[in-house]
CSV table of C-alpha atoms in Angstrom, one decimal:
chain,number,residue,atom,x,y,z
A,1,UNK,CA,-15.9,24.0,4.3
A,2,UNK,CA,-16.6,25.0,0.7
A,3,UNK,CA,-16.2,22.3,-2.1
A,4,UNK,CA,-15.4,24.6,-4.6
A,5,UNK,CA,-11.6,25.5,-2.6
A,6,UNK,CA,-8.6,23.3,-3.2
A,7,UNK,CA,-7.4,22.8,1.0
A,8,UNK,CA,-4.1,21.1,2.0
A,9,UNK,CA,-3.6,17.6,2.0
A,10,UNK,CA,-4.3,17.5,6.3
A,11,UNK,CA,-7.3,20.1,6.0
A,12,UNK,CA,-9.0,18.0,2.9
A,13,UNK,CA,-8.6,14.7,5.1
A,14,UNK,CA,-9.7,16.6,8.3
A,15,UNK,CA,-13.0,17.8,6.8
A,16,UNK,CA,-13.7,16.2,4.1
A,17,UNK,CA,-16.5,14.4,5.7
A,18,UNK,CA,-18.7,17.1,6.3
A,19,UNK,CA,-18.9,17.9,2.6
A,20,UNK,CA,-21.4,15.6,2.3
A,21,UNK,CA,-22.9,16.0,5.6
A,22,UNK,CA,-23.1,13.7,8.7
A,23,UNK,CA,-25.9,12.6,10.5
A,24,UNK,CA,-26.9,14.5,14.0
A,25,UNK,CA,-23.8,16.9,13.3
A,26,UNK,CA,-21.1,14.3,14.5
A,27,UNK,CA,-17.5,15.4,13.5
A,28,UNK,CA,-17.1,11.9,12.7
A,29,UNK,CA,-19.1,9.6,9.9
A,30,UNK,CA,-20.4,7.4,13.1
A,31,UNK,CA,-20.1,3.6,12.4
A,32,UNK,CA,-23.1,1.5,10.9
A,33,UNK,CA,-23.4,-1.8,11.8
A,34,UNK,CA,-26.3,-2.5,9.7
A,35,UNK,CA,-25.5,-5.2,6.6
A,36,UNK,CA,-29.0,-4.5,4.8
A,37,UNK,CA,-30.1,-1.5,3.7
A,38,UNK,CA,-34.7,-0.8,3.5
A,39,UNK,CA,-35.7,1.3,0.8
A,40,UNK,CA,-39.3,2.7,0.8
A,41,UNK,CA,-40.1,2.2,-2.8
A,42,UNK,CA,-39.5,-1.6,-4.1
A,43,UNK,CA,-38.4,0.3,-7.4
A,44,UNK,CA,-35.6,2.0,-5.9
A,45,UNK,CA,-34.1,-0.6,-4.9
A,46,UNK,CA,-34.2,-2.7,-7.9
A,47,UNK,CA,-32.6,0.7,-9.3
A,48,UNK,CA,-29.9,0.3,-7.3
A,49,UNK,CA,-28.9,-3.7,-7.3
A,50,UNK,CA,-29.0,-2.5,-11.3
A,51,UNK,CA,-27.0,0.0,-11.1
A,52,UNK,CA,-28.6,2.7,-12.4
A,53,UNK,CA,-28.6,5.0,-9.1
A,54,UNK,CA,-26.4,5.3,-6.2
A,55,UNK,CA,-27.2,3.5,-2.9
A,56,UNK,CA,-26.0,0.4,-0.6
A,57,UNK,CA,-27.0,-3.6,-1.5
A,58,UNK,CA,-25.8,-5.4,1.4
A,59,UNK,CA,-23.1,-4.8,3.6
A,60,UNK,CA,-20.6,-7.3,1.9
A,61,UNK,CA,-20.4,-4.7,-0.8
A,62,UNK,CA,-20.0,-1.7,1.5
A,63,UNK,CA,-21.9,1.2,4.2
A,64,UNK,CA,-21.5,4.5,4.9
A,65,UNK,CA,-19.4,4.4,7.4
A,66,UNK,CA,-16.5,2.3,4.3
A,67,UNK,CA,-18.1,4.2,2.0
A,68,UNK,CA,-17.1,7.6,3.9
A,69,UNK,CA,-13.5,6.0,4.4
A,70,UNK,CA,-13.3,4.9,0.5
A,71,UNK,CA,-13.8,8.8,0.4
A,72,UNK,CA,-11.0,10.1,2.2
A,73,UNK,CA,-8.4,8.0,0.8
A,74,UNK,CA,-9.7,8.8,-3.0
A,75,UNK,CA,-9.3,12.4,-1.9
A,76,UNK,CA,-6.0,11.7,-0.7
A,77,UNK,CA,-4.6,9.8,-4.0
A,78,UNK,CA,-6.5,12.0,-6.1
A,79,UNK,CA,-8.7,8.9,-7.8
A,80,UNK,CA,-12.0,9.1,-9.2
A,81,UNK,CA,-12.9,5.9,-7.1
A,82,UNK,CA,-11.8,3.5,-4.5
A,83,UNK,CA,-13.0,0.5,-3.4
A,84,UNK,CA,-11.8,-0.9,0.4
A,85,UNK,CA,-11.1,-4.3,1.5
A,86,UNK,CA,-10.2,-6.5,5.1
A,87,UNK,CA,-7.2,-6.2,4.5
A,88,UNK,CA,-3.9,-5.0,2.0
A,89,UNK,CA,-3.5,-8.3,0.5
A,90,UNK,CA,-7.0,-8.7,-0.1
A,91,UNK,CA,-6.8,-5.5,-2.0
A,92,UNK,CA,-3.7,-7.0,-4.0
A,93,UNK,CA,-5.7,-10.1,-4.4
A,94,UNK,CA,-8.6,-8.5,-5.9
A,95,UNK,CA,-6.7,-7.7,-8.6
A,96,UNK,CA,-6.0,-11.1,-9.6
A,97,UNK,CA,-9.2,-12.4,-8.8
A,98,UNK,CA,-10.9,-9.9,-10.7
A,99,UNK,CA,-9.1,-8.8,-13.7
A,100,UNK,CA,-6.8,-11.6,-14.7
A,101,UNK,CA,-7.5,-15.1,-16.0
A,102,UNK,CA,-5.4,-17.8,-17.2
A,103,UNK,CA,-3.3,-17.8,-19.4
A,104,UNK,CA,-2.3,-13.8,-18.6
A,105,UNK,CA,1.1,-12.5,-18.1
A,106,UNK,CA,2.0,-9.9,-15.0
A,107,UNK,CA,5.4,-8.3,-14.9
A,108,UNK,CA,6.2,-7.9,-11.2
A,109,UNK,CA,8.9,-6.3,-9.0
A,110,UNK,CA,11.2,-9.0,-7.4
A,111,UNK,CA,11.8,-7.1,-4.7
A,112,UNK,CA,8.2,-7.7,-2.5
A,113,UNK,CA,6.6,-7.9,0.5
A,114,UNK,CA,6.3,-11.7,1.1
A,115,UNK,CA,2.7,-12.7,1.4
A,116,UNK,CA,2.5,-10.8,-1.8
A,117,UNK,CA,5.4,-12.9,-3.6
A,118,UNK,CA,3.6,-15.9,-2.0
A,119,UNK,CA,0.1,-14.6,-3.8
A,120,UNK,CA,1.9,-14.5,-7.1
A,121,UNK,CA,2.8,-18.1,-6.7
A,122,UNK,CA,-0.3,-19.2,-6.1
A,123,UNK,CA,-1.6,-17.0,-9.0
A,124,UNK,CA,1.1,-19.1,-11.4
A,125,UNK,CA,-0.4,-22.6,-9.7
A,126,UNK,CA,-3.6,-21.3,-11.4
A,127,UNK,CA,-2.2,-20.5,-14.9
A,128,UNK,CA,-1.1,-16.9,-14.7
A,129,UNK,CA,2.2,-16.6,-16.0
A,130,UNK,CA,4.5,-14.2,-13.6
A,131,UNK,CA,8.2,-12.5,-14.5
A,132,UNK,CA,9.5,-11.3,-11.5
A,133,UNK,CA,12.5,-8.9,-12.7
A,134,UNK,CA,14.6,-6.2,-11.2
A,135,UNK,CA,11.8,-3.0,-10.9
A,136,UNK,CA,14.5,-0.2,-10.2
A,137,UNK,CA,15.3,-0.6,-13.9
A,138,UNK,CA,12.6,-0.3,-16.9
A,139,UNK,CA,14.1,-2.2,-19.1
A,140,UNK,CA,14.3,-5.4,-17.2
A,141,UNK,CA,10.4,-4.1,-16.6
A,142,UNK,CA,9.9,-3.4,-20.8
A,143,UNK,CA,12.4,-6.9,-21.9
A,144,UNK,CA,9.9,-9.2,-19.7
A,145,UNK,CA,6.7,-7.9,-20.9
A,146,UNK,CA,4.8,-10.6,-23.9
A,147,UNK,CA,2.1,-10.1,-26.1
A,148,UNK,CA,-0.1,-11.7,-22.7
A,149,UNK,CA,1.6,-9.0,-20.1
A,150,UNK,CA,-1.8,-7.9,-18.2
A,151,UNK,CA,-0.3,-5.9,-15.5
A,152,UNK,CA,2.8,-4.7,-14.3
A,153,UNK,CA,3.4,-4.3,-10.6
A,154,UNK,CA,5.6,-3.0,-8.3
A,155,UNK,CA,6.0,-1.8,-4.7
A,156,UNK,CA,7.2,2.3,-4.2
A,157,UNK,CA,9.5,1.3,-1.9
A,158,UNK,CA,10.2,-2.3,-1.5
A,159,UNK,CA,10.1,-4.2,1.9
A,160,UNK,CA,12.4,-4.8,3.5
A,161,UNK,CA,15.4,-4.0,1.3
A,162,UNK,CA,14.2,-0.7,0.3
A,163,UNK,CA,14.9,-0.6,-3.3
A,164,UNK,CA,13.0,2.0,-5.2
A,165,UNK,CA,11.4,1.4,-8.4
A,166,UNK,CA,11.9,2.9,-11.8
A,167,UNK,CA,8.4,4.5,-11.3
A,168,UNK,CA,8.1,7.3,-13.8
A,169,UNK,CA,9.8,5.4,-16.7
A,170,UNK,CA,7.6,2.0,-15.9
A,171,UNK,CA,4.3,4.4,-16.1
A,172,UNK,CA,5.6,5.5,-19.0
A,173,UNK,CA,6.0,2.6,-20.7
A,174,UNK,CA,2.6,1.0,-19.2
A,175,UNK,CA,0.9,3.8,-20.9
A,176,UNK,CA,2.9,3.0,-24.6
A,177,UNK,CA,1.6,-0.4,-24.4
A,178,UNK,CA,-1.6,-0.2,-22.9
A,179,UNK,CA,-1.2,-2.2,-20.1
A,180,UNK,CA,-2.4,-1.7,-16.8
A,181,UNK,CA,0.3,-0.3,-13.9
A,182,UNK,CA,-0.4,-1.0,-10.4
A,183,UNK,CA,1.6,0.1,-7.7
A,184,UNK,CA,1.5,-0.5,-4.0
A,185,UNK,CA,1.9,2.8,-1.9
A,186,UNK,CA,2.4,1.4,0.8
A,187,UNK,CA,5.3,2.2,2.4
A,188,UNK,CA,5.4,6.2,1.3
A,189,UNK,CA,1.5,6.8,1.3
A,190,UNK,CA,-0.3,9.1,-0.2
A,191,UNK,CA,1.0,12.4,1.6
A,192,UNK,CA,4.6,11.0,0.4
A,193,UNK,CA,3.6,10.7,-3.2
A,194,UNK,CA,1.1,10.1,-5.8
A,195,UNK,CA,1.5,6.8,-7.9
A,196,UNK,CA,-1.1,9.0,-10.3
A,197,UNK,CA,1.8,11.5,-11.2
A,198,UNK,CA,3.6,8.3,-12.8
A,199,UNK,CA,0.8,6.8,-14.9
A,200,UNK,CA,-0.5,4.1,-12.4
A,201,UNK,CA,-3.7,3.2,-13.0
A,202,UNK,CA,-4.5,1.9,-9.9
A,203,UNK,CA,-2.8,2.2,-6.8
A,204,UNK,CA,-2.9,0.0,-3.6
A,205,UNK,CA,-2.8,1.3,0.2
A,206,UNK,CA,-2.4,-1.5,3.2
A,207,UNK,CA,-4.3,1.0,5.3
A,208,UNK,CA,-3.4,-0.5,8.1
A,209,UNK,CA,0.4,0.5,7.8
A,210,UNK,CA,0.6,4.6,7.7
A,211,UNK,CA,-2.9,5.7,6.9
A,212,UNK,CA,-4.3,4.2,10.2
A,213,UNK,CA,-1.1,3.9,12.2
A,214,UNK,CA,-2.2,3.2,15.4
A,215,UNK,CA,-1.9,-0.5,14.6
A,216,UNK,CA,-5.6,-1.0,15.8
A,217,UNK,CA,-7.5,-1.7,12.7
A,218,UNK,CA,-6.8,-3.8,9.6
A,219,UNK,CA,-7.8,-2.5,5.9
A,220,UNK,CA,-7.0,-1.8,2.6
A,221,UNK,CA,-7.6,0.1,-0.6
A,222,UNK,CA,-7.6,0.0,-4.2
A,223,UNK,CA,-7.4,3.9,-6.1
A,224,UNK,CA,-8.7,3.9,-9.7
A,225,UNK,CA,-6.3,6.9,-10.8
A,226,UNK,CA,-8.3,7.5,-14.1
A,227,UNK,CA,-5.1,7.3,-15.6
A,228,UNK,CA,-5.7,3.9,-17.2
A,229,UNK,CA,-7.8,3.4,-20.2
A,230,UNK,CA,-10.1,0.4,-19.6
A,231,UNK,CA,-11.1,-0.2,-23.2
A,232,UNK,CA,-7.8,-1.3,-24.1
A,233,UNK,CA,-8.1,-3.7,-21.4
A,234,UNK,CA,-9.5,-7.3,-23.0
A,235,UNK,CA,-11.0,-8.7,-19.1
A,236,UNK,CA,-13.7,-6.7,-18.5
A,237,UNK,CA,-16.8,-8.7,-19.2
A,238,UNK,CA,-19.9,-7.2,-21.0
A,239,UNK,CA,-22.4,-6.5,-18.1
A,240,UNK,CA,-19.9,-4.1,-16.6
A,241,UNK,CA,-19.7,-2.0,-19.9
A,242,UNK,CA,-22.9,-0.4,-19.3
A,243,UNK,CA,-21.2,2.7,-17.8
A,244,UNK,CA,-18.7,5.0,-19.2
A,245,UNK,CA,-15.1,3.6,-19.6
A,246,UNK,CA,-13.6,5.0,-16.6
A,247,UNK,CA,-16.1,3.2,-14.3
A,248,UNK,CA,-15.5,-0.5,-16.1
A,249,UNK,CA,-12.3,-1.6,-13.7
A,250,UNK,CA,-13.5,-0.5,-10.2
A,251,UNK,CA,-17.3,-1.8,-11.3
A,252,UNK,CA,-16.2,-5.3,-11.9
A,253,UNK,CA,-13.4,-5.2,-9.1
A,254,UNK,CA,-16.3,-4.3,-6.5
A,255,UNK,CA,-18.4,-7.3,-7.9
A,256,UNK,CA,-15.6,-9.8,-8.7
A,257,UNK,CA,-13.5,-9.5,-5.8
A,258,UNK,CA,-15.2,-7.2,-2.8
A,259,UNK,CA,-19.4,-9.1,-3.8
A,260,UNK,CA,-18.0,-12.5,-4.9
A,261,UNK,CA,-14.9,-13.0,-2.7
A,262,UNK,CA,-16.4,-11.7,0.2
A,263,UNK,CA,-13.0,-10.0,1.4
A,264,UNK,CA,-15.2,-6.9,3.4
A,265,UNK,CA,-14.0,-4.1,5.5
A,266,UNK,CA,-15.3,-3.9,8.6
A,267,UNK,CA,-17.5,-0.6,9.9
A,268,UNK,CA,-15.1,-0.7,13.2
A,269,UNK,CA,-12.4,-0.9,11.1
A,270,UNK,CA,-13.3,1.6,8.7
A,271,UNK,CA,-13.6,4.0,11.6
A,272,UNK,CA,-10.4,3.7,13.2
A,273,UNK,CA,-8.7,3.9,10.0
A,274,UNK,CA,-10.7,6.9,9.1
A,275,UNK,CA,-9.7,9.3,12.4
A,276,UNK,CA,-6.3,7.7,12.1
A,277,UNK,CA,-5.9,9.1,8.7
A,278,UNK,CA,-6.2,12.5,9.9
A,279,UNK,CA,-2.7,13.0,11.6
A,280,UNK,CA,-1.1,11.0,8.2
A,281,UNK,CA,1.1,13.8,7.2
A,282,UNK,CA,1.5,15.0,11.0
A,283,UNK,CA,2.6,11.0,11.8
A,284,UNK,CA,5.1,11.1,8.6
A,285,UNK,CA,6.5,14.2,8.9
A,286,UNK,CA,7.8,13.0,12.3
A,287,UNK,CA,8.7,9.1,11.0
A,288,UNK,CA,10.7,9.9,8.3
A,289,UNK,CA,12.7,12.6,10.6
A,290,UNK,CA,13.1,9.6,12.8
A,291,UNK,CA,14.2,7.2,10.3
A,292,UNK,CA,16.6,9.6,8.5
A,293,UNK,CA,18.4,10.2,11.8
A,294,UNK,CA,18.6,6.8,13.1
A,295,UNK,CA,19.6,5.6,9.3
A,296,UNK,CA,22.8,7.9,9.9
A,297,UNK,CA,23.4,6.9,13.1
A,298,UNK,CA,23.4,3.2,11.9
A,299,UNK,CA,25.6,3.8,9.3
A,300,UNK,CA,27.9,5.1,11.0
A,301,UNK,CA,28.4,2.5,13.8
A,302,UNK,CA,31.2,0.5,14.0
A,303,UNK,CA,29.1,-2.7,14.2
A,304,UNK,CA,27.0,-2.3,11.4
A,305,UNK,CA,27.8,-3.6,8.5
A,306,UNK,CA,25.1,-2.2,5.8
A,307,UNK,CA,22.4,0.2,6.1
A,308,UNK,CA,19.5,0.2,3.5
A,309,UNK,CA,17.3,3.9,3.3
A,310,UNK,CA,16.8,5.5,0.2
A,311,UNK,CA,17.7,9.1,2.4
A,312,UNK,CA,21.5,7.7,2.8
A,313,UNK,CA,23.9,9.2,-0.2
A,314,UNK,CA,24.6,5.5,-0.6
A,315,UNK,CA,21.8,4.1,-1.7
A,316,UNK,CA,21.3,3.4,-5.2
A,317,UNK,CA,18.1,5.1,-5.6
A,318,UNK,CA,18.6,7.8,-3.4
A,319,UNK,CA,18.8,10.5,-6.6
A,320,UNK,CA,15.4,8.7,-7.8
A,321,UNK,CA,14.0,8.7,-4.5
A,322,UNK,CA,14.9,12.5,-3.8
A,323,UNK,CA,12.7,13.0,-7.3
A,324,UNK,CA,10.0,11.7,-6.7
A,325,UNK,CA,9.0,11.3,-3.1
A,326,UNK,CA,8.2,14.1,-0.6
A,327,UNK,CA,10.6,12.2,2.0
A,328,UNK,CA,11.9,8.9,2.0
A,329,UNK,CA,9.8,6.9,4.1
A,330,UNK,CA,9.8,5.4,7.7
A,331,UNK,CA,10.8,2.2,7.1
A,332,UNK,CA,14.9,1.2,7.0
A,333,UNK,CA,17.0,-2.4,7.4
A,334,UNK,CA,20.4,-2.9,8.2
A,335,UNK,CA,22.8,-5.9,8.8
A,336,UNK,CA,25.1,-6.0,11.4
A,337,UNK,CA,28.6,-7.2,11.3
A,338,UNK,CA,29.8,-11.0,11.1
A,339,UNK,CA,30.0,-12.6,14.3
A,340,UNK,CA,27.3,-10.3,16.5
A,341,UNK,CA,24.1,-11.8,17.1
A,342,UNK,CA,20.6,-9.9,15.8
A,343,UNK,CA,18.8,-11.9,18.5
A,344,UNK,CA,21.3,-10.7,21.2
A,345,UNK,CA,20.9,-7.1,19.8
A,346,UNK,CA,17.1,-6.9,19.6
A,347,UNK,CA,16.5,-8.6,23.2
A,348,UNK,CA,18.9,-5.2,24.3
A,349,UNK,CA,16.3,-2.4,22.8
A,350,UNK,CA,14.0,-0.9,26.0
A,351,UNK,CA,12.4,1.0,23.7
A,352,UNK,CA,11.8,-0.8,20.2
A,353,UNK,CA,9.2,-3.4,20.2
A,354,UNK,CA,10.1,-6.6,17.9
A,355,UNK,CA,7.0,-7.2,16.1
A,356,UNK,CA,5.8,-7.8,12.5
A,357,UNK,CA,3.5,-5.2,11.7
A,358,UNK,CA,4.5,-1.4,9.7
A,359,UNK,CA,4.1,2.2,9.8
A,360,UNK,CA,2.8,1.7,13.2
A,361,UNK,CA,3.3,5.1,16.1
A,362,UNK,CA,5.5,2.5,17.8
A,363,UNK,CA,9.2,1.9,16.3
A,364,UNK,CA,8.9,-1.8,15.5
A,365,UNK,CA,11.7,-4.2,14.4
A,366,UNK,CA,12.0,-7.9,13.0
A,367,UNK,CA,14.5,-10.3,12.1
A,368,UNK,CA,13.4,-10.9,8.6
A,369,UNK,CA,14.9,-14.0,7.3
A,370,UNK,CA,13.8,-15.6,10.2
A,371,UNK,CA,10.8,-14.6,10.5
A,372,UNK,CA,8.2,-12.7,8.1
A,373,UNK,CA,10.4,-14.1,5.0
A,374,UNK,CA,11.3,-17.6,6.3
A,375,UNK,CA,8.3,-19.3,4.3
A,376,UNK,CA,10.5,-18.3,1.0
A,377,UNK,CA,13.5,-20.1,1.5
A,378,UNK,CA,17.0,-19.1,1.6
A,379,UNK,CA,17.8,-19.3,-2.7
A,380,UNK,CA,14.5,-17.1,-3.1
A,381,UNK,CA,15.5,-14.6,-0.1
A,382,UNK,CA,19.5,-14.5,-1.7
A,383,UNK,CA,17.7,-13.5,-4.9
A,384,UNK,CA,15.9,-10.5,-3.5
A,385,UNK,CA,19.1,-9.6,-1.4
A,386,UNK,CA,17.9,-10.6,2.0
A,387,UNK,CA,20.6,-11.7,3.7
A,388,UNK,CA,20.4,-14.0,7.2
A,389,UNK,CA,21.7,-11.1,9.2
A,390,UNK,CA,19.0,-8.0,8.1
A,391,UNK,CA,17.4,-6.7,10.7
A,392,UNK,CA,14.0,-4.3,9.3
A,393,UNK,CA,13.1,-1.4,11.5
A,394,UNK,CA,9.8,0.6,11.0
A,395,UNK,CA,10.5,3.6,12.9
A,396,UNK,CA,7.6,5.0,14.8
A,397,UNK,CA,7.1,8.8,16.7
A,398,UNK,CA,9.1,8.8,19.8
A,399,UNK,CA,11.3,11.5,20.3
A,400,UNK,CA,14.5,11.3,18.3
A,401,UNK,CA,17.0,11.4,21.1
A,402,UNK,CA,15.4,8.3,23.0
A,403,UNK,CA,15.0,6.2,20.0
A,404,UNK,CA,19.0,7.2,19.2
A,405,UNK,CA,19.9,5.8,22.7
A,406,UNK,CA,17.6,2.7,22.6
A,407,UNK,CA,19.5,1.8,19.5
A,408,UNK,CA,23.3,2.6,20.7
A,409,UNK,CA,23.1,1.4,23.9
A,410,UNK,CA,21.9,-2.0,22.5
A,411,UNK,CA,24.7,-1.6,19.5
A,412,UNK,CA,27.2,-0.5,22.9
A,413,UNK,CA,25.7,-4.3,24.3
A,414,UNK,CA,27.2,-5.8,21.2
């Protein structure tokens, strides 16, 4: 595989690895289990604790086996770094941990997954100010931002309503101001689309959703795009300077959050997310075939009352979501008519599995007021537009014809 060639998004992923050569000529980067690291020459390794040359501390901070994954999933969002983490919210949390401090501002998308809505609220118990406004419009983004605004976030696609955001015109205005635009890619990944294309400057991936998608491993990611400028950014402290700009945010994130927070991928992990990675597009191609078709099935029925996928004509974002993503994602929710039980109607499916977890090969499906959003209470839930009845489906690889006749025969049960 030559370096020097730009290869499709599945061949890159595929082979990427061997670019930089792996030991005994495995296919895969094996895993290493070792958390310390010998160097030969006492001076070498004082060069690298300093920074001044590449190599591996202690395995807090990353091995080759995270470092090979960190890899792939730069190549896929196109970065020019990427750190990994235990897990997606410890990604999102190393954001606050290591670039915001009280007293700063962050303009955030109402419309979240709820353990990250929950991490904002603990971020405002420790004197960081949060707005959450209505993302699928910039100027509720642009009228909430203050002389303090730090960071705006926002979700591609939000969970479990599917609301897309305003994301071009957000990254636009994020780059006006100066002010650092994360977005979570979660739920359309990087074969879907590039947060990079918008402005964001860095981008979060809970690779245990899509990128690994056997449901086996947890993980996550944060993508330095290179499209933020980190000397107009007043948090990063003076020892992580040294570099050149573009390496200030991912060099204090790594020591901040991933040395000082301890929140670690582990090798295992890293491996399983790694081969997983390599059928991504495969695994989404088929997904968001799935979800499309069982979205118009849905919507259709009789018993349904709403149906919420940015494919559907209906949605509000469907025009923005036609723009800017490759397909509209795997993930869909839908409410069914007063008077019908969702407990009745999930105990009917044969086929899918109710169970918490996303972008799994499995179709998996949850009652989410009940369940994954409970914690929030009903006036916050109202306010995001989760009502009691929505039922969130992540649609998984089976063949289409037996996932449409797991869902109306249970609907045909009602």
């Amino acid at each position: 595989m030559s370096d020097k060639k730009n290869y499709g998004f599945t061949t890159t992923i595929l082979h990427g690895d061997r670019q930089k050569g792996i030991e005994h000529g495995s296919l895969h980067k094996p895993i290493h289990t070792s958390v310390a690291f010998g160097y030969a020459d006492a001076r070498q390794l004082a060069s690298v604790f300093q920074g001044k040359e590449a190599g591996f501390r202690y395995g807090r901070q990353g091995n080759p086996t995270i470092s090979a994954l960190e890899d792939k999933v730069n190549k896929m969002e196109q970065g020019v770094g990427t750190i990994c983490f235990a897990t997606g919210m410890g990604a999102i949390g190393a954001v606050v941990q290591a670039l915001l401090r009280t007293g700063d501002h962050v303009v955030s998308s109402a419309f979240l997954f709820g353990n990250t809505n929950s991490l904002w609220q603990t971020a405002m118990s420790q004197g960081i100010g949060v707005s959450f406004v209505d993302a699928t419009d910039v100027a509720n983004v642009e009228a909430a931002i203050t002389e303090n605004t730090r960071v705006v976030f926002v979700e591609t696609i939000a969970n479990p309503r599917t609301q897309v955001a305003d994301l071009k015109r957000i990254g636009e205005l994020c780059q006006a101001r100066g002010i650092l635009y994360v977005v979570d890619n979660t739920m359309t990944t990087p074969y879907l689309f590039l947060p990079k294309a918008v402005g964001a400057g860095l981008v979060v991936n809970a690779l245990t959703k899509s990128i690994g998608g056997h449901g086996n491993a947890l993980g996550g990611s944060l993508t330095d795009t290179g499209a933020y400028d980190w000397t107009r950014f007043p948090n990063i402290y003076e020892n992580y300077k040294k570099a050149a700009p573009l390496q200030w945010g991912l060099a204090q994130i790594r020591a901040k959050a991933l040395r000082d927070f301890g929140s670690s991928l582990a090798p295992d992990a890293a491996h399983h997310i790694a081969v997983g990675a390599e059928t991504l597009a495969l695994r989404m191609q088929r997904t968001t075939a799935n979800a499309m078709a069982l979205a118009e099935l849905l919507e259709k029925d009789e018993r349904v009352a709403a149906v919420y996928y940015p494919g559907l004509k209906s949605h509000p974002q469907h025009a923005i979501s036609g723009e800017l993503f490759r397909a509209h994602g795997s993930l869909l929710s839908f409410e069914l008519k007063d008077g019908l039980d969702c407990f009745d109607f999930l105990n009917r499916l044969k086929l899918a599995i109710p169970a918490s977890n996303l972008g799994d090969n499995r179709t998996l499906i949850i009652p989410v007021a009940h369940t994954i959003f409970y914690e929030m209470g009903a006036e916050r839930r109202a306010s995001m537009g989760i009502a009691e009845s929505l039922i969130r489906v992540s649609v998984g690889i089976e063949d289409t014809a037996d996932l449409l006749d797991d869902f109306c025969t249970a609907l045909e049960g009602c």
